CSV table of C-alpha atoms in Angstrom, one decimal:
chain,number,residue,atom,x,y,z
A,1,MET,CA,97.8,4.2,-48.5
A,2,LYS,CA,97.1,0.9,-46.8
A,3,ASN,CA,98.8,-2.4,-47.6
A,4,GLN,CA,97.4,-3.3,-51.0
A,5,THR,CA,97.9,-7.1,-50.4
A,6,ILE,CA,95.0,-7.1,-47.9
A,7,LEU,CA,92.5,-7.2,-50.8
A,8,PRO,CA,93.2,-9.7,-53.6
A,9,TYR,CA,92.1,-7.5,-56.5
A,10,GLU,CA,93.9,-5.7,-59.4
A,11,HIS,CA,91.3,-3.7,-61.3
A,12,VAL,CA,87.8,-3.4,-60.0
A,13,LEU,CA,84.6,-2.1,-61.6
A,14,VAL,CA,82.3,-0.7,-59.0
A,15,LEU,CA,78.8,-0.9,-60.7
A,16,GLY,CA,76.4,1.5,-59.2
A,17,LEU,CA,77.2,4.4,-56.9
A,18,ALA,CA,74.7,5.0,-54.1
A,19,LYS,CA,75.9,4.5,-50.6
A,20,SER,CA,77.5,1.1,-50.8
A,21,GLY,CA,79.2,1.7,-54.2
A,22,THR,CA,80.7,5.0,-53.2
A,23,ALA,CA,82.0,3.4,-49.9
A,24,ALA,CA,83.4,0.4,-51.7
A,25,ALA,CA,85.2,2.5,-54.3
A,26,LYS,CA,86.8,4.7,-51.6
A,27,VAL,CA,88.1,1.7,-49.6
A,28,LEU,CA,89.4,0.0,-52.7
A,29,LEU,CA,91.3,3.1,-53.7
A,30,GLU,CA,92.7,3.5,-50.2
A,31,HIS,CA,94.1,0.0,-50.6
A,32,GLY,CA,95.9,0.9,-53.8
A,33,ILE,CA,93.6,-0.9,-56.2
A,34,ALA,CA,92.7,0.5,-59.6
A,35,VAL,CA,89.0,1.4,-59.6
A,36,ARG,CA,86.6,2.2,-62.4
A,37,VAL,CA,83.1,3.3,-61.4
A,38,ASN,CA,80.0,3.0,-63.6
A,39,ASP,CA,76.5,4.4,-62.9
A,40,GLY,CA,73.6,4.8,-65.2
A,41,LYS,CA,72.7,8.2,-63.7
A,42,THR,CA,74.7,11.3,-63.4
A,43,ALA,CA,72.2,13.7,-61.7
A,44,GLY,CA,72.3,13.4,-57.9
A,45,ASN,CA,75.7,11.8,-57.8
A,46,GLU,CA,77.9,14.8,-58.5
A,47,GLN,CA,79.5,15.0,-55.1
A,48,SER,CA,80.4,11.3,-55.1
A,49,ILE,CA,81.8,11.5,-58.6
A,50,ASN,CA,84.0,14.5,-57.8
A,51,GLU,CA,85.3,12.9,-54.6
A,52,LEU,CA,86.1,9.6,-56.4
A,53,GLN,CA,87.8,11.3,-59.3
A,54,ALA,CA,89.9,13.3,-56.9
A,55,LEU,CA,91.0,10.0,-55.2
A,56,GLY,CA,92.0,8.6,-58.6
A,57,ALA,CA,89.0,6.6,-59.8
A,58,GLU,CA,87.9,6.5,-63.4
A,59,VAL,CA,84.2,7.4,-63.4
A,60,ILE,CA,81.8,6.7,-66.3
A,61,THR,CA,78.2,7.8,-65.8
A,62,GLY,CA,75.0,8.2,-67.8
A,63,SER,CA,75.0,4.7,-69.4
A,64,HIS,CA,76.5,1.2,-69.1
A,65,PRO,CA,78.7,0.7,-72.1
A,66,VAL,CA,80.3,-2.7,-72.5
A,67,SER,CA,83.7,-1.0,-72.7
A,68,VAL,CA,83.6,-0.5,-68.9
A,69,LEU,CA,84.4,-4.2,-68.6
A,70,GLU,CA,87.8,-3.8,-70.4
A,71,ASP,CA,90.7,-5.1,-68.3
A,72,VAL,CA,88.4,-5.5,-65.2
A,73,THR,CA,89.3,-8.5,-63.0
A,74,THR,CA,86.4,-8.2,-60.5
A,75,ILE,CA,83.0,-6.4,-60.3
A,76,VAL,CA,81.6,-5.0,-57.0
A,77,LYS,CA,77.9,-4.7,-57.8
A,78,ASN,CA,75.4,-2.5,-56.0
A,79,PRO,CA,73.0,-5.0,-54.3
A,80,GLY,CA,69.9,-3.4,-56.0
A,81,ILE,CA,71.2,-4.1,-59.6
A,82,PRO,CA,69.6,-7.3,-60.8
A,83,TYR,CA,71.8,-10.1,-62.2
A,84,GLU,CA,69.7,-9.9,-65.4
A,85,HIS,CA,71.3,-6.5,-66.2
A,86,PRO,CA,72.9,-6.7,-69.7
A,87,LEU,CA,76.3,-5.6,-68.4
A,88,ILE,CA,76.2,-8.3,-65.6
A,89,GLN,CA,75.2,-10.9,-68.2
A,90,GLU,CA,78.2,-9.9,-70.4
A,91,ALA,CA,80.5,-10.0,-67.3
A,92,LYS,CA,79.3,-13.5,-66.6
A,93,ASN,CA,80.0,-14.5,-70.2
A,94,ARG,CA,83.5,-13.2,-69.7
A,95,GLN,CA,83.8,-15.1,-66.4
A,96,VAL,CA,84.5,-11.9,-64.4
A,97,PRO,CA,83.8,-12.5,-60.7
A,98,ILE,CA,80.8,-10.5,-59.3
A,99,ILE,CA,80.6,-9.7,-55.6
A,100,THR,CA,78.9,-7.1,-53.4
A,101,GLU,CA,80.6,-4.9,-50.8
A,102,ILE,CA,79.7,-7.3,-48.1
A,103,GLU,CA,82.3,-9.6,-49.5
A,104,LEU,CA,84.9,-6.8,-49.2
A,105,ALA,CA,83.8,-6.2,-45.6
A,106,GLY,CA,84.4,-9.8,-44.7
A,107,GLN,CA,87.9,-9.7,-46.1
A,108,LEU,CA,88.7,-6.4,-44.2
A,109,ALA,CA,87.2,-7.2,-40.9
A,110,LYS,CA,89.8,-7.8,-38.2
A,111,GLY,CA,87.4,-8.8,-35.4
A,112,PRO,CA,84.4,-11.2,-35.3
A,113,ILE,CA,81.5,-10.7,-37.6
A,114,ILE,CA,77.9,-11.1,-36.6
A,115,GLY,CA,75.4,-11.4,-39.5
A,116,ILE,CA,71.6,-11.1,-39.1
A,117,THR,CA,69.2,-11.8,-42.0
A,118,GLY,CA,65.5,-12.8,-42.5
A,119,SER,CA,62.5,-11.5,-44.4
A,120,ASN,CA,61.4,-9.4,-41.5
A,121,GLY,CA,62.7,-8.1,-38.2
A,122,LYS,CA,66.3,-7.6,-39.3
A,123,THR,CA,66.6,-4.0,-38.2
A,124,THR,CA,64.9,-4.5,-34.8
A,125,THR,CA,66.9,-7.6,-34.0
A,126,THR,CA,70.2,-5.9,-35.1
A,127,SER,CA,69.4,-2.8,-33.0
A,128,LEU,CA,68.4,-4.9,-30.0
A,129,THR,CA,71.6,-7.0,-30.2
A,130,GLY,CA,73.7,-3.9,-30.6
A,131,GLU,CA,72.1,-2.2,-27.5
A,132,MET,CA,72.6,-5.4,-25.4
A,133,LEU,CA,76.3,-5.5,-26.3
A,134,ILE,CA,76.8,-1.8,-25.8
A,135,GLN,CA,75.1,-1.9,-22.4
A,136,SER,CA,77.4,-4.8,-21.5
A,137,ASN,CA,80.4,-2.6,-22.3
A,138,LEU,CA,81.4,-4.8,-25.3
A,139,SER,CA,82.9,-3.2,-28.4
A,140,VAL,CA,80.6,-3.3,-31.4
A,141,LYS,CA,80.1,-1.5,-34.7
A,142,ILE,CA,76.7,-1.7,-36.4
A,143,ALA,CA,76.5,-1.5,-40.2
A,144,GLY,CA,75.1,-3.1,-43.4
A,145,ASN,CA,71.5,-2.8,-44.5
A,146,ILE,CA,70.8,-0.8,-41.3
A,147,GLY,CA,72.8,2.3,-42.2
A,148,THR,CA,76.6,2.7,-42.8
A,149,ALA,CA,78.1,0.6,-45.5
A,150,ALA,CA,79.7,-2.5,-44.1
A,151,VAL,CA,82.9,-2.1,-46.1
A,152,GLU,CA,83.5,1.3,-44.6
A,153,VAL,CA,83.0,0.2,-41.0
A,154,ALA,CA,85.0,-3.0,-41.5
A,155,ASN,CA,87.9,-1.0,-43.0
A,156,ASN,CA,88.1,1.2,-39.9
A,157,ALA,CA,87.2,-1.2,-37.1
A,158,ASP,CA,90.0,-2.8,-34.9
A,159,SER,CA,90.4,-6.4,-33.9
A,160,GLU,CA,88.6,-5.8,-30.5
A,161,GLU,CA,85.4,-4.6,-32.2
A,162,ARG,CA,82.6,-6.9,-33.3
A,163,LEU,CA,81.1,-6.1,-36.7
A,164,LEU,CA,77.3,-6.4,-36.3
A,165,LEU,CA,75.7,-6.5,-39.8
A,166,GLU,CA,72.1,-6.5,-40.9
A,167,LEU,CA,72.2,-8.3,-44.3
A,168,SER,CA,69.7,-8.4,-47.1
A,169,SER,CA,69.2,-11.2,-49.6
A,170,PHE,CA,70.5,-8.8,-52.3
A,171,GLN,CA,73.8,-8.4,-50.4
A,172,LEU,CA,74.2,-12.1,-49.6
A,173,LEU,CA,73.7,-13.1,-53.2
A,174,GLY,CA,77.3,-11.8,-53.9
A,175,VAL,CA,78.9,-13.9,-51.1
A,176,GLN,CA,82.0,-16.0,-52.0
A,177,SER,CA,84.2,-16.3,-48.9
A,178,PHE,CA,82.2,-14.1,-46.4
A,179,ARG,CA,82.1,-16.0,-43.0
A,180,PRO,CA,80.4,-14.6,-39.9
A,181,LYS,CA,81.4,-15.9,-36.5
A,182,ILE,CA,77.8,-15.8,-35.6
A,183,SER,CA,74.9,-15.8,-38.1
A,184,ALA,CA,71.2,-15.5,-37.5
A,185,LEU,CA,68.2,-16.6,-39.6
A,186,LEU,CA,65.0,-14.9,-38.3
A,187,ASN,CA,62.3,-16.0,-40.7
A,188,ILE,CA,61.7,-16.7,-44.4
A,189,TYR,CA,58.7,-15.4,-46.3
A,190,GLU,CA,58.2,-15.0,-50.0
A,191,ALA,CA,59.7,-11.6,-50.7
A,192,HIS,CA,61.6,-9.7,-53.4
A,193,LEU,CA,60.5,-12.2,-56.1
A,194,ASP,CA,60.7,-9.4,-58.7
A,195,TYR,CA,64.4,-9.6,-58.1
A,196,HIS,CA,65.1,-13.3,-57.2
A,197,LYS,CA,62.4,-14.7,-59.6
A,198,THR,CA,61.8,-17.8,-57.5
A,199,VAL,CA,61.4,-18.7,-53.8
A,200,ASP,CA,64.2,-21.2,-54.2
A,201,ASN,CA,66.6,-18.4,-55.4
A,202,TYR,CA,65.6,-16.2,-52.5
A,203,VAL,CA,66.1,-19.0,-50.0
A,204,GLN,CA,69.5,-19.8,-51.5
A,205,ALA,CA,70.6,-16.2,-51.2
A,206,LYS,CA,69.6,-16.2,-47.5
A,207,SER,CA,71.4,-19.4,-46.9
A,208,ASN,CA,74.7,-17.8,-48.1
A,209,ILE,CA,74.9,-16.2,-44.6
A,210,PHE,CA,76.1,-19.6,-43.2
A,211,LYS,CA,77.5,-21.4,-46.3
A,212,ASN,CA,81.1,-20.7,-45.3
A,213,GLN,CA,80.7,-21.3,-41.5
A,214,THR,CA,82.4,-24.2,-39.8
A,215,ALA,CA,81.9,-26.0,-36.5
A,216,GLU,CA,83.9,-23.2,-34.9
A,217,ASP,CA,81.0,-20.8,-35.7
A,218,MET,CA,77.4,-20.4,-34.5
A,219,LEU,CA,74.1,-20.3,-36.4
A,220,VAL,CA,71.1,-18.9,-34.5
A,221,TYR,CA,67.9,-20.0,-36.2
A,222,ASN,CA,64.1,-19.8,-35.9
A,223,ALA,CA,63.0,-23.3,-35.0
A,224,ASP,CA,59.4,-22.3,-35.6
A,225,ASP,CA,60.0,-21.7,-39.3
A,226,SER,CA,59.7,-24.8,-41.5
A,227,THR,CA,61.7,-23.3,-44.3
A,228,ILE,CA,64.6,-22.4,-42.0
A,229,LEU,CA,64.5,-25.9,-40.5
A,230,ARG,CA,65.1,-27.3,-44.0
A,231,MET,CA,67.8,-24.8,-44.7
A,232,VAL,CA,69.9,-25.4,-41.6
A,233,LYS,CA,70.1,-29.2,-42.3
A,234,ASP,CA,73.1,-28.3,-44.5
A,235,ALA,CA,74.8,-26.0,-42.0
A,236,ARG,CA,78.1,-27.0,-40.5
A,237,ALA,CA,78.0,-24.3,-37.8
A,238,ARG,CA,76.9,-25.1,-34.2
A,239,LEU,CA,73.1,-24.7,-34.2
A,240,VAL,CA,71.4,-22.5,-31.5
A,241,PRO,CA,67.6,-22.6,-31.9
A,242,PHE,CA,65.0,-20.0,-30.7
A,243,SER,CA,61.3,-20.6,-30.5
A,244,VAL,CA,58.1,-18.9,-29.2
A,245,ARG,CA,56.3,-22.3,-29.2
A,246,LYS,CA,58.7,-25.0,-27.9
A,247,TRP,CA,61.1,-25.4,-25.0
A,248,PHE,CA,64.8,-25.6,-25.9
A,249,SER,CA,67.3,-26.1,-23.2
A,250,ASP,CA,70.1,-25.3,-25.6
A,251,GLY,CA,68.6,-22.2,-27.0
A,252,ALA,CA,66.2,-19.3,-26.4
A,253,CYS,CA,62.5,-19.8,-25.9
A,254,LEU,CA,59.2,-18.4,-24.5
A,255,HIS,CA,57.9,-20.4,-21.6
A,256,GLU,CA,55.1,-19.5,-19.1
A,257,GLN,CA,55.2,-15.8,-20.2
A,258,ALA,CA,58.9,-15.4,-19.6
A,259,ILE,CA,62.0,-15.4,-21.8
A,260,TYR,CA,64.6,-18.2,-21.2
A,261,PHE,CA,68.1,-18.8,-22.6
A,262,GLN,CA,69.7,-22.2,-22.1
A,263,GLY,CA,67.3,-23.0,-19.3
A,264,GLU,CA,67.9,-19.7,-17.4
A,265,ARG,CA,65.0,-17.3,-16.9
A,266,ILE,CA,66.0,-13.9,-18.3
A,267,VAL,CA,62.9,-11.6,-18.1
A,268,ASP,CA,59.1,-11.7,-17.8
A,269,VAL,CA,57.2,-10.8,-21.0
A,270,ASP,CA,55.2,-8.2,-19.0
A,271,ASP,CA,58.5,-6.2,-18.4
A,272,ILE,CA,59.3,-5.9,-22.1
A,273,ALA,CA,58.6,-2.5,-23.6
A,274,LEU,CA,58.6,-3.4,-27.3
A,275,VAL,CA,55.1,-4.0,-28.6
A,276,GLY,CA,54.0,-6.8,-30.8
A,277,GLU,CA,54.0,-10.6,-30.4
A,278,HIS,CA,56.2,-10.9,-33.5
A,279,ASN,CA,58.9,-9.0,-31.6
A,280,LEU,CA,59.2,-11.8,-29.1
A,281,ALA,CA,61.0,-13.9,-31.8
A,282,ASN,CA,63.3,-11.0,-32.6
A,283,ILE,CA,64.1,-10.7,-28.9
A,284,LEU,CA,64.9,-14.4,-28.6
A,285,ALA,CA,67.3,-14.1,-31.5
A,286,ALA,CA,68.9,-11.0,-30.1
A,287,ILE,CA,69.4,-12.6,-26.6
A,288,SER,CA,70.9,-15.7,-28.2
A,289,ILE,CA,73.5,-13.6,-30.0
A,290,ALA,CA,74.2,-11.2,-27.1
A,291,LYS,CA,74.6,-14.0,-24.5
A,292,SER,CA,76.9,-15.9,-26.8
A,293,CYS,CA,79.0,-12.7,-27.0
A,294,GLY,CA,79.2,-12.3,-23.2
A,295,ALA,CA,76.4,-9.8,-22.6
A,296,THR,CA,75.2,-9.6,-19.0
A,297,ASP,CA,71.7,-10.4,-17.9
A,298,GLU,CA,71.4,-7.0,-16.3
A,299,ALA,CA,72.2,-5.3,-19.6
A,300,ILE,CA,69.8,-7.5,-21.5
A,301,LYS,CA,67.0,-6.7,-19.0
A,302,TYR,CA,67.7,-3.0,-19.1
A,303,VAL,CA,67.5,-3.0,-22.9
A,304,LEU,CA,64.3,-5.0,-23.0
A,305,LYS,CA,62.6,-2.8,-20.4
A,306,THR,CA,63.5,0.5,-22.2
A,307,PHE,CA,63.8,-0.3,-26.0
A,308,THR,CA,60.6,0.8,-27.7
A,309,GLY,CA,61.6,0.2,-31.3
A,310,VAL,CA,63.6,1.5,-34.2
A,311,ARG,CA,62.7,4.4,-36.5
A,312,HIS,CA,60.1,3.3,-39.1
A,313,ARG,CA,59.5,-0.1,-37.5
A,314,LEU,CA,56.3,0.2,-35.4
A,315,GLN,CA,57.7,3.5,-34.1
A,316,PHE,CA,55.3,5.4,-31.8
A,317,VAL,CA,55.1,9.0,-33.2
A,318,ALA,CA,52.5,10.9,-31.1
A,319,ASN,CA,49.2,10.8,-29.3
A,320,ILE,CA,46.7,13.4,-30.6
A,321,GLN,CA,43.4,13.8,-28.9
A,322,GLY,CA,43.5,10.1,-27.8
A,323,ARG,CA,44.6,8.7,-31.2
A,324,SER,CA,47.9,6.9,-31.2
A,325,PHE,CA,50.0,7.3,-34.4
A,326,TYR,CA,52.5,4.6,-35.4
A,327,ASN,CA,55.1,4.7,-38.2
A,328,ASP,CA,55.8,1.2,-39.7
A,329,SER,CA,57.1,2.4,-43.0
A,330,LYS,CA,59.6,-0.4,-43.0
A,331,ALA,CA,56.7,-2.8,-43.6
A,332,THR,CA,57.5,-3.3,-47.3
A,333,ASN,CA,55.7,-6.7,-47.6
A,334,VAL,CA,52.4,-8.3,-46.5
A,335,LEU,CA,53.9,-10.3,-43.7
A,336,ALA,CA,55.4,-7.2,-42.0
A,337,THR,CA,52.0,-5.5,-42.1
A,338,GLN,CA,50.3,-8.6,-40.8
A,339,LYS,CA,52.6,-8.6,-37.8
A,340,ALA,CA,52.1,-4.9,-37.2
A,341,LEU,CA,48.3,-5.4,-37.2
A,342,ARG,CA,48.6,-8.2,-34.7
A,343,ALA,CA,50.5,-5.9,-32.3
A,344,PHE,CA,47.2,-4.0,-31.6
A,345,SER,CA,43.9,-4.9,-30.1
A,346,GLN,CA,42.4,-1.4,-30.5
A,347,PRO,CA,40.5,-0.3,-33.7
A,348,VAL,CA,43.0,0.6,-36.4
A,349,ILE,CA,43.0,3.1,-39.3
A,350,LEU,CA,45.4,1.5,-41.7
A,351,LEU,CA,47.5,3.6,-44.2
A,352,ALA,CA,48.8,1.3,-46.9
A,353,GLY,CA,50.0,1.0,-50.5
A,354,GLY,CA,53.0,1.6,-52.6
A,355,LEU,CA,55.1,0.0,-55.4
A,356,ASP,CA,53.3,-2.8,-57.4
A,357,ARG,CA,55.6,-5.8,-57.6
A,358,GLY,CA,52.8,-8.0,-58.9
A,359,ASN,CA,52.0,-9.8,-55.7
A,360,GLY,CA,48.5,-10.0,-54.2
A,361,PHE,CA,47.2,-9.0,-50.8
A,362,GLN,CA,44.7,-11.9,-50.0
A,363,ALA,CA,46.9,-12.9,-47.0
A,364,LEU,CA,46.1,-9.6,-45.3
A,365,LYS,CA,42.4,-10.5,-44.9
A,366,LYS,CA,42.6,-12.5,-41.7
A,367,ASP,CA,44.5,-9.7,-39.9
A,368,LEU,CA,42.1,-6.9,-40.9
A,369,THR,CA,39.4,-7.8,-38.4
A,370,HIS,CA,39.9,-4.7,-36.2
A,371,VAL,CA,40.7,-2.3,-39.1
A,372,LYS,CA,37.8,0.2,-39.3
A,373,LYS,CA,39.0,2.3,-42.2
A,374,MET,CA,41.8,2.0,-44.8
A,375,VAL,CA,43.5,5.0,-46.4
A,376,LEU,CA,45.3,3.9,-49.5
A,377,PHE,CA,47.9,5.4,-51.9
A,378,GLY,CA,50.4,4.4,-54.5
A,379,GLU,CA,50.4,1.9,-57.4
A,380,THR,CA,48.7,-0.8,-55.3
A,381,ALA,CA,45.9,1.3,-53.9
A,382,LYS,CA,43.2,-0.2,-56.0
A,383,LYS,CA,44.5,-3.8,-55.4
A,384,ILE,CA,44.3,-3.3,-51.7
A,385,GLN,CA,40.9,-1.5,-52.0
A,386,SER,CA,39.5,-4.6,-53.6
A,387,ILE,CA,40.4,-6.5,-50.4
A,388,ALA,CA,38.7,-3.8,-48.3
A,389,ASN,CA,35.6,-4.0,-50.5
A,390,GLU,CA,35.4,-7.8,-50.0
A,391,LEU,CA,35.5,-7.3,-46.2
A,392,LYS,CA,33.2,-4.3,-46.3
A,393,ILE,CA,35.9,-2.1,-44.8
A,394,GLU,CA,35.5,1.6,-45.8
A,395,SER,CA,38.4,2.8,-47.8
A,396,THR,CA,39.6,5.9,-49.6
A,397,ILE,CA,42.4,6.4,-52.1
A,398,VAL,CA,44.5,9.6,-51.7
A,399,ASP,CA,47.5,11.1,-53.5
A,400,THR,CA,49.7,12.4,-50.7
A,401,MET,CA,50.8,11.5,-47.2
A,402,ASP,CA,49.4,14.7,-45.8
A,403,GLU,CA,46.0,13.8,-47.2
A,404,ALA,CA,46.3,10.3,-45.7
A,405,VAL,CA,47.1,11.5,-42.2
A,406,LYS,CA,44.5,14.2,-42.2
A,407,LEU,CA,41.8,11.8,-43.4
A,408,ALA,CA,42.9,9.1,-40.9
A,409,TYR,CA,42.6,11.6,-38.1
A,410,ASN,CA,39.1,12.8,-39.2
A,411,VAL,CA,37.6,9.3,-39.4
A,412,SER,CA,39.2,8.1,-36.2
A,413,SER,CA,37.9,8.2,-32.6
A,414,LYS,CA,39.5,8.5,-29.2
A,415,GLY,CA,41.4,5.2,-28.4
A,416,ASP,CA,42.0,4.3,-32.1
A,417,VAL,CA,45.4,3.5,-33.6
A,418,VAL,CA,46.5,5.3,-36.8
A,419,LEU,CA,49.0,2.9,-38.4
A,420,LEU,CA,51.2,3.5,-41.4
A,421,SER,CA,52.1,0.0,-42.5
A,422,PRO,CA,52.2,0.0,-46.3
A,423,ALA,CA,52.7,-3.7,-47.1
A,424,CYS,CA,54.6,-2.4,-50.2
A,425,ALA,CA,58.0,-0.9,-51.1
A,426,SER,CA,58.1,2.8,-51.4
A,427,TRP,CA,59.8,3.4,-54.8
A,428,ASP,CA,56.7,4.4,-56.7
A,429,GLN,CA,56.4,7.7,-54.7
A,430,TYR,CA,59.5,7.9,-52.5
A,431,ARG,CA,63.2,7.3,-52.8
A,432,THR,CA,63.3,5.1,-49.7
A,433,PHE,CA,61.0,3.8,-47.0
A,434,GLU,CA,62.7,6.1,-44.6
A,435,GLU,CA,61.6,9.1,-46.7
A,436,ARG,CA,58.1,7.7,-46.7
A,437,GLY,CA,58.1,7.3,-42.9
A,438,ASP,CA,59.6,10.8,-42.4
A,439,MET,CA,56.8,12.3,-44.5
A,440,PHE,CA,54.3,10.5,-42.2
A,441,ILE,CA,56.0,11.8,-39.1
A,442,GLN,CA,56.0,15.3,-40.5
A,443,ALA,CA,52.3,15.1,-41.4
A,444,VAL,CA,51.5,13.9,-37.9
A,445,HIS,CA,53.5,16.7,-36.3
A,446,LYS,CA,51.7,19.2,-38.5
A,447,LEU,CA,48.4,17.8,-37.3
A,448,ALA,CA,49.5,18.1,-33.7
């Protein structure tokens, strides 16, 4: 058992199992803190339940009785559970503090924390930054929204290791004292309004990444994003801008088809392997962070010349009879799909659709000029089809990913791109966007 004074909690309710809840409960137990776990489901959680009970946790599943709040001094909430949940509302009434496991990670981390957030590009930027640090022989652990729960990694990392975290608005909403040494704001786009309700709430959640930073810390920000420019006016951290439009001698920028950092030419755009104009902004952010951590120019150039993308984010899958298949399942909103479409000049067969969150798809219209066919699925299929009909783009609605891939191949020609970029979350048909992307990859390999 570790020193229980590290974490200032007595009796914690972990609300929601899943990956982050299970990790948080295990770490809390390891530090000698009394833990009660509550999850609305039982099926699918049996292994986690058995493990936590064996470690001494009280586990209550199948419903959310108010009695789980008895004697609780803090709640660690799964990021996906909305604050309108009746149990959370009752906890607020009782003035029980509510955090997410990111707050625990911040309290446990011994080394510097790097936090990256934005509406799009978080995974790519985090992966690029991590690779640049690793190639520079700098110690780093990557966690958060990108994979392993942050609390688990923070608990096991030493003081020499940087904790590089991809952070969602859901996670940041539970921040109280969390303070990264370096934070990064990539972009802000209307997203997750079914959860946050208003754009202002969403922006406030994102701004929590820097709310506890001081002049000793650094905030890397997108100087081309008007919302972010307004947000950082309140920041106390040292500001480091990046821009694909303007020259900045104190930040990173695109100038004459080359990438610069603090006036130093780093690499020519033609040497960068990662496709898509939108990725230039992600690259500028990654370079700003990596250089500030001591990464070498040689390591940065090597990564940019060899890094072709992360799984499910404009991931090249295969070339079959001259058709190039790309998996962009992580495109869970319209802006991400717009950026994916702008990455290609070839004719595109677009596979799209998914969970209906009530938003429209009119913004897609201007980026569909080189889409020759749309294959649609999920709850939003008919909504997106109405856009296709307006633009006189042929479209077909299918039920499965296998059908979508086969149809896309049959209507494509040599030189075309077959792009899965759904513009929607996956939860109407799949558990995660990763599962959706994996189904696409499997279907493409079957075709091959």
